[in-house]
Short mmCIF file of C-alpha atoms and ligand atoms in Angstrom, two decimals:
data_model
loop_
_atom_site.label_atom_id
_atom_site.label_comp_id
_atom_site.label_asym_id
_atom_site.label_seq_id
_atom_site.Cartn_x
_atom_site.Cartn_y
_atom_site.Cartn_z
CA MET A 130 6.62 -17.56 252.92
CA ILE A 131 6.40 -21.77 253.08
CA PRO A 132 2.58 -22.59 252.75
CA VAL A 133 1.31 -25.00 254.73
CA SER A 134 -0.98 -27.81 253.49
CA ASP A 135 -4.93 -27.79 253.25
CA ARG A 136 -4.94 -30.62 255.57
CA ALA A 137 -2.77 -29.15 258.08
CA ALA A 138 -4.04 -25.66 258.31
CA SER A 139 -7.77 -27.25 258.87
CA ILE A 140 -6.97 -30.15 261.70
CA GLN A 141 -9.11 -28.67 264.99
CA TYR A 142 -8.69 -30.34 268.34
CA ALA A 143 -11.28 -28.31 270.65
CA ILE A 144 -9.85 -29.63 273.63
CA ARG A 145 -6.31 -28.22 273.67
CA ASP A 146 -7.75 -24.68 271.29
CA VAL A 147 -9.33 -23.70 273.87
CA VAL A 148 -6.21 -23.68 276.24
CA VAL A 149 -4.77 -20.50 273.77
CA PRO A 150 -7.21 -17.84 275.68
CA ALA A 151 -6.06 -19.75 279.14
CA MET A 152 -2.92 -19.64 278.75
CA ALA A 153 -3.05 -15.96 277.37
CA LEU A 154 -4.94 -15.63 280.69
CA GLU A 155 -2.01 -16.83 282.66
CA ALA A 156 -0.01 -15.05 281.72
CA GLU A 157 -1.23 -11.98 283.38
CA GLY A 158 -1.25 -14.34 286.72
CA HIS A 159 -4.76 -15.93 286.50
CA GLU A 160 -5.50 -18.83 288.09
CA ILE A 161 -7.76 -21.35 285.61
CA ILE A 162 -9.70 -24.00 286.35
CA LYS A 163 -9.24 -26.65 284.23
CA LEU A 164 -11.52 -28.98 283.47
CA ASN A 165 -10.61 -29.37 280.09
CA ILE A 166 -8.48 -31.98 279.88
CA GLY A 167 -9.15 -35.94 280.12
CA ASP A 168 -5.81 -36.55 282.14
CA PRO A 169 -6.43 -38.22 285.50
CA ILE A 170 -2.38 -36.43 285.78
CA ALA A 171 -3.75 -32.95 285.80
CA TYR A 172 -5.92 -33.41 289.08
CA PRO A 173 -4.62 -34.60 292.55
CA GLY A 174 -5.60 -38.39 294.05
CA LEU A 175 -5.35 -39.76 290.82
CA ALA A 176 -1.77 -41.00 290.49
CA THR A 177 -0.76 -42.98 288.93
CA PRO A 178 0.41 -46.79 291.10
CA PRO A 179 3.87 -46.88 292.53
CA HIS A 180 4.69 -50.24 291.42
CA MET A 181 4.26 -49.35 287.42
CA VAL A 182 6.35 -46.11 288.11
CA GLU A 183 8.77 -48.48 289.41
CA ALA A 184 8.90 -51.29 286.68
CA TYR A 185 9.30 -47.88 284.56
CA LYS A 186 12.51 -46.92 286.20
CA ASP A 187 13.67 -50.28 286.60
CA SER A 188 13.71 -49.63 282.96
CA LEU A 189 15.61 -47.11 282.30
CA SER A 190 18.26 -47.90 285.14
CA ARG A 191 18.57 -51.81 283.03
CA GLY A 192 19.61 -49.75 280.59
CA GLU A 193 16.94 -50.45 278.02
CA SER A 194 16.40 -46.81 276.72
CA GLY A 195 17.15 -49.07 272.94
CA TYR A 196 14.88 -49.62 270.35
CA SER A 197 12.11 -52.75 270.50
CA PRO A 198 10.30 -54.83 268.29
CA SER A 199 8.37 -52.52 266.29
CA TYR A 200 4.80 -54.37 266.72
CA GLY A 201 5.46 -54.77 270.92
CA LEU A 202 7.69 -56.56 273.25
CA ALA A 203 6.92 -59.93 273.23
CA LYS A 204 6.13 -60.16 276.68
CA LEU A 205 3.75 -56.73 276.81
CA ARG A 206 2.20 -57.67 273.70
CA GLU A 207 1.45 -61.62 275.49
CA ALA A 208 0.11 -59.52 278.71
CA ILE A 209 -2.42 -57.77 276.93
CA ALA A 210 -3.81 -60.73 275.09
CA LYS A 211 -4.54 -62.07 277.75
CA ASP A 212 -6.45 -59.10 279.01
CA GLU A 213 -8.30 -59.06 276.12
CA SER A 214 -8.76 -62.91 276.39
CA SER A 215 -10.33 -62.74 279.61
CA LYS A 216 -13.04 -60.10 278.31
CA GLY A 217 -14.01 -62.81 276.39
CA TRP A 218 -12.58 -63.59 273.02
CA ASN A 219 -9.86 -65.53 272.23
CA CYS A 220 -7.04 -63.01 271.78
CA ALA A 221 -3.31 -64.42 270.28
CA VAL A 222 -0.36 -62.83 271.11
CA ASP A 223 0.06 -61.37 267.25
CA ASP A 224 -3.20 -60.01 267.30
CA VAL A 225 -1.88 -57.74 269.42
CA TYR A 226 0.12 -54.74 267.87
CA VAL A 227 1.94 -51.78 270.40
CA CYS A 228 1.38 -48.05 269.98
CA HIS A 229 2.02 -44.96 270.81
CA GLY A 230 -1.07 -44.30 272.45
CA VAL A 231 -4.62 -45.53 270.60
CA THR A 232 -3.93 -42.08 269.42
CA GLU A 233 -0.95 -43.59 266.81
CA ALA A 234 -3.03 -46.73 266.62
CA LEU A 235 -6.07 -44.87 264.78
CA GLN A 236 -3.71 -43.32 262.25
CA ILE A 237 -2.12 -46.58 261.63
CA ILE A 238 -5.64 -48.40 260.49
CA PHE A 239 -6.81 -44.96 258.86
CA ALA A 240 -3.75 -44.85 256.79
CA ALA A 241 -3.99 -49.05 256.29
CA ILE A 242 -7.77 -49.06 255.11
CA LEU A 243 -9.32 -45.49 253.99
CA GLU A 244 -8.61 -44.63 250.47
CA GLU A 245 -10.23 -41.33 248.30
CA GLY A 246 -14.24 -41.76 249.16
CA THR A 247 -14.32 -43.81 251.40
CA LYS A 248 -15.78 -42.68 254.57
CA VAL A 249 -15.66 -43.91 258.75
CA LEU A 250 -19.47 -43.86 260.87
CA ALA A 251 -18.93 -42.30 264.24
CA PRO A 252 -20.62 -41.16 266.69
CA GLY A 253 -21.75 -37.62 267.18
CA PRO A 254 -20.96 -36.32 269.34
CA HIS A 255 -17.41 -37.93 269.17
CA TYR A 256 -13.55 -38.02 270.12
CA PRO A 257 -11.95 -35.49 267.68
CA PRO A 258 -9.50 -37.73 266.15
CA TYR A 259 -12.25 -39.50 264.60
CA MET A 260 -12.89 -36.17 261.91
CA ALA A 261 -9.31 -35.05 262.04
CA TYR A 262 -7.42 -38.44 260.70
CA PRO A 263 -9.87 -39.60 258.55
CA GLN A 264 -10.05 -36.13 255.46
CA MET A 265 -5.84 -36.89 255.50
CA TYR A 266 -6.80 -40.25 253.86
CA GLY A 267 -9.33 -38.19 251.09
CA ALA A 268 -11.86 -40.18 253.27
CA GLN A 269 -14.91 -38.86 255.30
CA THR A 270 -16.75 -39.05 258.20
CA ILE A 271 -19.88 -39.50 258.26
CA GLU A 272 -21.84 -38.93 262.02
CA TYR A 273 -24.81 -40.92 263.34
CA GLY A 274 -26.76 -39.83 265.78
CA LEU A 275 -26.45 -40.63 269.76
CA LYS A 276 -30.31 -39.04 271.34
CA SER A 277 -29.72 -36.61 273.46
CA ASP A 278 -32.64 -36.86 275.15
CA GLU A 279 -31.63 -40.61 275.74
CA GLY A 280 -28.46 -40.37 277.07
CA TRP A 281 -26.89 -40.72 274.47
CA ALA A 282 -27.55 -43.75 273.32
CA ILE A 283 -26.49 -44.76 270.05
CA ASP A 284 -30.15 -44.25 267.47
CA PHE A 285 -29.23 -47.99 265.62
CA GLU A 286 -31.79 -46.28 262.57
CA ASP A 287 -29.87 -43.45 262.13
CA ILE A 288 -26.86 -45.52 261.34
CA GLU A 289 -28.93 -48.42 259.10
CA CYS A 290 -29.74 -45.03 256.76
CA LYS A 291 -25.72 -43.95 256.63
CA MET A 292 -24.28 -47.85 256.05
CA ASP A 293 -22.81 -48.50 251.88
CA ASP A 294 -19.80 -50.47 250.41
CA ASP A 295 -17.69 -46.65 251.10
CA VAL A 296 -18.51 -47.26 254.71
CA ARG A 297 -14.55 -49.33 255.69
CA LEU A 298 -15.32 -48.54 259.65
CA LEU A 299 -18.19 -48.44 261.92
CA VAL A 300 -16.58 -46.57 265.19
CA ILE A 301 -17.99 -47.33 268.94
CA ILE A 302 -16.91 -45.14 271.84
CA ASN A 303 -17.60 -47.13 274.73
CA PRO A 304 -17.62 -46.03 277.43
CA ASN A 305 -18.01 -43.08 275.44
CA ASN A 306 -15.97 -39.52 275.07
CA PRO A 307 -17.98 -36.75 275.61
CA THR A 308 -21.19 -38.67 276.65
CA GLY A 309 -19.99 -40.62 278.96
CA ASN A 310 -22.81 -43.18 277.88
CA VAL A 311 -21.88 -47.46 277.97
CA ALA A 312 -23.34 -49.48 275.03
CA GLY A 313 -24.42 -52.44 276.95
CA LYS A 314 -25.25 -56.23 275.27
CA ILE A 315 -27.91 -55.49 272.83
CA GLU A 316 -26.98 -52.83 271.95
CA ILE A 317 -23.68 -54.22 270.42
CA ASN A 318 -25.47 -57.28 269.56
CA LYS A 319 -27.86 -54.80 267.45
CA LEU A 320 -24.36 -52.62 265.56
CA LEU A 321 -23.07 -55.80 264.64
CA ALA A 322 -25.74 -56.88 263.05
CA ILE A 323 -25.60 -53.97 261.16
CA ALA A 324 -22.00 -54.39 260.40
CA GLU A 325 -22.38 -57.98 258.86
CA LYS A 326 -24.32 -57.13 256.44
CA TRP A 327 -21.86 -55.33 254.73
CA PRO A 328 -18.29 -56.86 253.98
CA ASN A 329 -16.14 -54.26 253.15
CA CYS A 330 -16.73 -52.80 257.13
CA VAL A 331 -14.51 -53.51 260.53
CA ILE A 332 -15.28 -52.55 263.22
CA VAL A 333 -13.56 -50.06 265.13
CA ALA A 334 -13.95 -50.56 269.23
CA ASP A 335 -12.76 -47.36 271.41
CA GLU A 336 -12.28 -49.48 274.80
CA ILE A 337 -10.14 -46.83 276.15
CA TYR A 338 -12.39 -46.49 279.04
CA ASP A 339 -13.42 -49.92 279.92
CA GLY A 340 -12.26 -50.06 283.23
CA LEU A 341 -14.52 -47.32 284.34
CA ASP A 342 -17.87 -48.21 283.93
CA PHE A 343 -20.19 -47.32 286.58
CA SER A 344 -23.40 -49.35 284.65
CA GLY A 345 -22.03 -52.66 284.62
CA ASN A 346 -23.32 -52.72 281.35
CA HIS A 347 -19.94 -52.58 279.42
CA VAL A 348 -18.77 -55.38 277.68
CA SER A 349 -15.96 -55.97 274.98
CA VAL A 350 -17.21 -55.53 270.85
CA SER A 351 -14.69 -58.44 270.49
CA SER A 352 -16.29 -60.82 272.44
CA LEU A 353 -20.00 -60.83 270.93
CA SER A 354 -19.03 -60.62 267.09
CA LYS A 355 -18.56 -63.71 265.69
CA SER A 356 -18.19 -62.96 261.90
CA THR A 357 -17.56 -59.23 262.32
CA PRO A 358 -13.38 -57.99 262.16
CA VAL A 359 -13.44 -55.85 265.21
CA ILE A 360 -10.13 -54.04 266.59
CA SER A 361 -10.15 -53.31 269.47
CA LEU A 362 -7.86 -50.70 270.73
CA ASN A 363 -6.96 -49.64 274.67
CA GLY A 364 -4.47 -48.48 276.84
CA VAL A 365 -2.49 -46.94 279.85
CA SER A 366 -4.01 -43.27 279.39
CA LYS A 367 -7.73 -43.43 281.09
CA VAL A 368 -8.04 -47.36 283.39
CA TYR A 369 -3.81 -47.24 284.28
CA TYR A 370 -3.74 -43.31 284.87
CA ALA A 371 -0.54 -43.15 283.17
CA PRO A 372 -1.57 -40.90 279.14
CA GLY A 373 1.91 -39.48 279.21
CA TRP A 374 3.01 -42.79 278.51
CA ARG A 375 2.21 -43.12 275.47
CA ILE A 376 0.74 -46.62 275.11
CA GLY A 377 -1.61 -48.18 273.90
CA TYR A 378 -2.30 -51.35 271.15
CA MET A 379 -4.36 -52.20 268.79
CA ALA A 380 -5.69 -55.97 268.71
CA LEU A 381 -7.55 -57.56 265.77
CA HIS A 382 -10.61 -59.60 266.80
CA ASP A 383 -10.94 -61.89 262.40
CA PRO A 384 -13.01 -64.86 263.19
CA LEU A 385 -13.49 -65.90 259.35
CA LYS A 386 -10.20 -64.41 258.47
CA VAL A 387 -10.49 -61.62 255.64
CA MET A 388 -8.21 -59.41 257.96
CA VAL A 389 -5.31 -60.86 256.15
CA ASP A 390 -3.67 -58.15 253.73
CA LEU A 391 -4.78 -55.21 256.30
CA ARG A 392 -2.81 -56.92 258.80
CA ASP A 393 0.20 -57.05 256.01
CA GLY A 394 -0.08 -53.31 255.72
CA ILE A 395 -0.93 -52.40 259.40
CA GLU A 396 2.71 -54.69 260.08
CA ARG A 397 4.55 -52.83 257.11
CA LEU A 398 3.48 -48.63 258.70
CA LEU A 399 4.32 -50.01 262.56
CA ARG A 400 7.29 -51.90 260.94
CA SER A 401 8.01 -48.03 259.49
CA ARG A 402 7.32 -45.98 262.80
CA LEU A 403 9.85 -47.73 264.30
CA CYS A 404 8.53 -48.73 267.44
CA ALA A 405 6.43 -47.52 270.81
CA SER A 406 8.41 -46.49 273.59
CA THR A 407 10.50 -49.12 275.54
CA PRO A 408 10.69 -48.19 279.13
CA ALA A 409 6.83 -47.15 279.17
CA GLN A 410 5.75 -50.73 277.77
CA MET A 411 7.31 -52.25 281.00
CA GLY A 412 5.42 -49.90 282.84
CA TYR A 413 2.36 -51.01 281.59
CA LEU A 414 3.63 -54.29 281.96
CA ALA A 415 3.82 -54.03 285.74
CA GLY A 416 0.30 -52.85 285.65
CA LEU A 417 -1.34 -55.68 283.63
CA GLU A 418 1.10 -58.45 286.00
CA SER A 419 0.49 -57.44 289.44
CA ASN A 420 -2.56 -56.73 291.13
CA ARG A 421 -5.52 -54.88 290.49
CA SER A 422 -7.08 -53.82 293.89
CA TRP A 423 -5.50 -50.16 293.59
CA MET A 424 -7.82 -49.28 290.42
CA GLU A 425 -11.52 -49.43 292.70
CA SER A 426 -10.57 -46.33 294.91
CA HIS A 427 -9.31 -44.60 291.61
CA LYS A 428 -12.71 -45.23 290.32
CA SER A 429 -14.51 -45.07 293.50
CA LYS A 430 -12.97 -41.50 293.74
CA VAL A 431 -14.26 -40.55 290.27
CA LYS A 432 -17.61 -41.76 290.77
CA SER A 433 -17.90 -39.97 293.39
CA ARG A 434 -16.83 -36.37 292.19
CA ARG A 435 -19.38 -37.88 289.20
CA GLN A 436 -22.21 -37.28 291.56
CA LEU A 437 -21.26 -34.51 292.61
CA CYS A 438 -21.80 -32.61 289.70
CA LEU A 439 -24.94 -34.66 289.01
CA ASP A 440 -26.14 -33.61 293.02
CA ARG A 441 -24.80 -29.73 291.27
CA ILE A 442 -25.70 -29.14 288.05
CA GLU A 443 -29.67 -30.45 289.35
CA GLY A 444 -29.10 -27.20 291.43
CA ILE A 445 -28.20 -25.23 288.70
CA GLU A 446 -30.74 -22.85 286.51
CA GLY A 447 -29.13 -23.39 283.10
CA LEU A 448 -27.81 -26.64 283.16
CA GLU A 449 -29.01 -30.42 282.56
CA VAL A 450 -26.99 -33.68 282.20
CA GLU A 451 -27.35 -37.23 281.70
CA ALA A 452 -26.22 -39.11 284.00
CA PRO A 453 -23.19 -41.06 282.28
CA GLY A 454 -22.65 -44.62 283.36
CA GLY A 455 -18.70 -44.71 282.37
CA ALA A 456 -15.88 -42.61 281.61
CA PHE A 457 -14.64 -39.12 282.74
CA TYR A 458 -17.11 -36.83 281.25
CA MET A 459 -20.20 -35.23 281.26
CA PHE A 460 -22.14 -33.38 278.39
CA VAL A 461 -23.66 -30.81 279.85
CA ARG A 462 -26.99 -29.82 277.73
CA LEU A 463 -27.24 -25.45 278.02
CA THR A 464 -30.76 -24.76 278.74
CA ASP A 465 -30.73 -20.85 277.82
CA ILE A 466 -31.46 -20.00 275.31
CA ASN A 467 -28.49 -17.40 274.76
CA TRP A 468 -26.31 -19.60 275.36
CA ALA A 469 -27.48 -22.64 273.66
CA VAL A 470 -27.17 -20.87 270.28
CA ASP A 471 -23.69 -20.20 270.63
CA ASP A 472 -22.32 -23.01 273.48
CA LYS A 473 -18.16 -21.83 272.44
CA ALA A 474 -19.32 -18.00 273.08
CA PHE A 475 -20.13 -19.45 276.46
CA VAL A 476 -16.85 -21.14 277.10
CA LEU A 477 -15.02 -18.51 275.95
CA LYS A 478 -16.94 -16.05 277.96
CA LEU A 479 -16.77 -18.22 281.53
CA LEU A 480 -12.86 -18.80 280.55
CA GLU A 481 -12.47 -14.97 280.51
CA GLU A 482 -14.99 -13.91 283.89
CA GLU A 483 -14.63 -16.86 285.76
CA HIS A 484 -11.77 -18.70 284.76
CA VAL A 485 -13.38 -22.21 284.78
CA LEU A 486 -11.52 -23.41 281.51
CA LEU A 487 -14.65 -25.84 279.48
CA VAL A 488 -15.12 -27.63 275.94
CA HIS A 489 -17.93 -26.19 273.77
CA GLY A 490 -19.98 -29.30 272.84
CA SER A 491 -20.17 -28.21 269.16
CA GLY A 492 -16.21 -28.92 269.45
CA PHE A 493 -16.72 -32.85 269.39
CA SER A 494 -19.60 -32.29 266.46
CA THR A 495 -20.77 -28.96 264.70
CA GLN A 496 -24.10 -30.13 264.60
CA LYS A 497 -24.82 -33.23 268.08
CA GLY A 498 -22.16 -31.08 270.25
CA ALA A 499 -24.03 -27.77 269.73
CA GLY A 500 -25.52 -26.28 272.94
CA HIS A 501 -23.00 -28.37 274.94
CA PHE A 502 -20.27 -28.33 276.48
CA ARG A 503 -18.03 -31.26 278.11
CA LEU A 504 -16.65 -31.18 282.06
CA VAL A 505 -14.63 -33.86 282.97
CA TYR A 506 -14.88 -34.52 286.45
CA LEU A 507 -11.26 -35.65 287.50
CA ALA A 508 -10.83 -32.53 290.23
CA ASP A 509 -11.02 -32.86 293.44
CA GLU A 510 -14.38 -32.04 295.08
CA ALA A 511 -13.84 -28.59 297.21
CA THR A 512 -12.38 -27.38 293.11
CA LEU A 513 -15.55 -28.46 291.25
CA ASN A 514 -17.78 -27.13 294.52
CA ILE A 515 -15.89 -23.74 293.75
CA ALA A 516 -15.95 -24.45 289.71
CA PHE A 517 -19.96 -24.47 289.60
CA ASP A 518 -20.19 -21.80 292.54
CA ARG A 519 -18.47 -19.90 289.52
CA ILE A 520 -20.89 -21.58 286.70
CA ASP A 521 -23.61 -20.69 288.35
CA LYS A 522 -22.96 -17.33 289.45
CA PHE A 523 -21.88 -16.28 285.95
CA LEU A 524 -25.10 -18.08 284.36
CA VAL A 525 -27.07 -15.52 287.04
CA ARG A 526 -25.45 -13.11 286.30
CA HIS A 527 -25.72 -13.07 281.84
CA ARG A 528 -29.62 -14.13 282.35
CA SER A 529 -29.99 -10.98 284.30
CA ALA A 530 -28.33 -8.94 282.16
CA LYS A 531 -29.81 -10.47 279.08
CA GLU A 532 -33.29 -10.33 279.79
N1 PLP B 205 -9.98 -42.53 272.16
C1 PLP B 205 -10.66 -41.80 273.41
C2 PLP B 205 -12.36 -42.33 273.33
C3 PLP B 205 -9.89 -40.55 274.02
O1 PLP B 205 -11.24 -40.05 274.89
C4 PLP B 205 -8.66 -40.59 274.03
C5 PLP B 205 -8.21 -39.20 274.90
O2 PLP B 205 -8.48 -38.45 275.20
C6 PLP B 205 -7.91 -41.35 273.47
C7 PLP B 205 -8.96 -42.14 272.40
C8 PLP B 205 -6.18 -40.78 273.82
O3 PLP B 205 -5.77 -42.56 274.06
P1 PLP B 205 -3.95 -42.01 273.73
O4 PLP B 205 -3.57 -41.53 275.15
O5 PLP B 205 -4.07 -44.15 274.22
O6 PLP B 205 -3.52 -41.89 272.44
#
């Protein structure tokens, strides 16, 4: 047997791990309602806009299948810099690095910054790669708390307590996955006030859901930072509805020029992995450069599906939720003690008996996510209603069976 590294053997990605039993059921001929994956394309009515698809196809037709520059196509970097600048900070073309999605940007950032013994401070619960990847570089992810009974707002006291010189990255996911919390100007300023006391620390601002803010409070972290270095992350996956294109970016905001060496390391890593997909970059460029009025209709669909879920949850005994301010997730609390103590058992049993697929909350944080599940509310109204009918039936059945 060829040995596998500990690093690979310990990786977990809850969102896709639950797909394994779902596939087994599908192989037996069952149809599964999948509310587990944050992919708008998996649901009706939220297609990638045609002008972006055309631009991608046109690029292929012109034969643009070659490698492109390692930091991204010049035109795309320009369009991203303009877009980021419109969010309130001075983003230059050279501040932008195009990657194979935010996911690759994260791997590059971690590889460029983390060393044995260093730490990443990330919200708990959080999108799983923030926990999985840092350990590959000998670093450790420490969670700071989100307040589960206050709309999952950031617990700043907890951040203060956990900051030290080994914390190299302070992560904010805004709007948050999995809770949907949106941090506004006051909160971002508090975060910056803490970070500015720690000269080794860079803020990672994952703003991939910024165009799906229903609270009206979202603000770019870079736009408020006067001294703290910030790496803003965004891309085509969520707000432009094209996650399979695998295009995202990091934009470096460095008011005091403390990231010069880090920038060099990032550029070396980017060159060593060649480039991001060339025609997909052209598709994203079309999205950035064309009229974006189409986004409103996509967003209003997402918003009405959000409302349906809130209304349904309100009427189901055994569920509670803090209304999310953005993104397309709800982090739902299981109030029945039988399930609150084992959210994974709830998800697996619901899948087995009712063929509805959710993700267990503990997959987003063993401690802070326990007793919850994450629901993606992108499915059409009819599908969501069927899913909630089944969840309700399941909770009733097991409540009476267990009492
Ligand atoms: N960041 C967050 C917070 C996410 O929720 C996701 C996907 O679900 C990603 C990044 C992945 O981004 P990309 O598709 O650009 O790799």
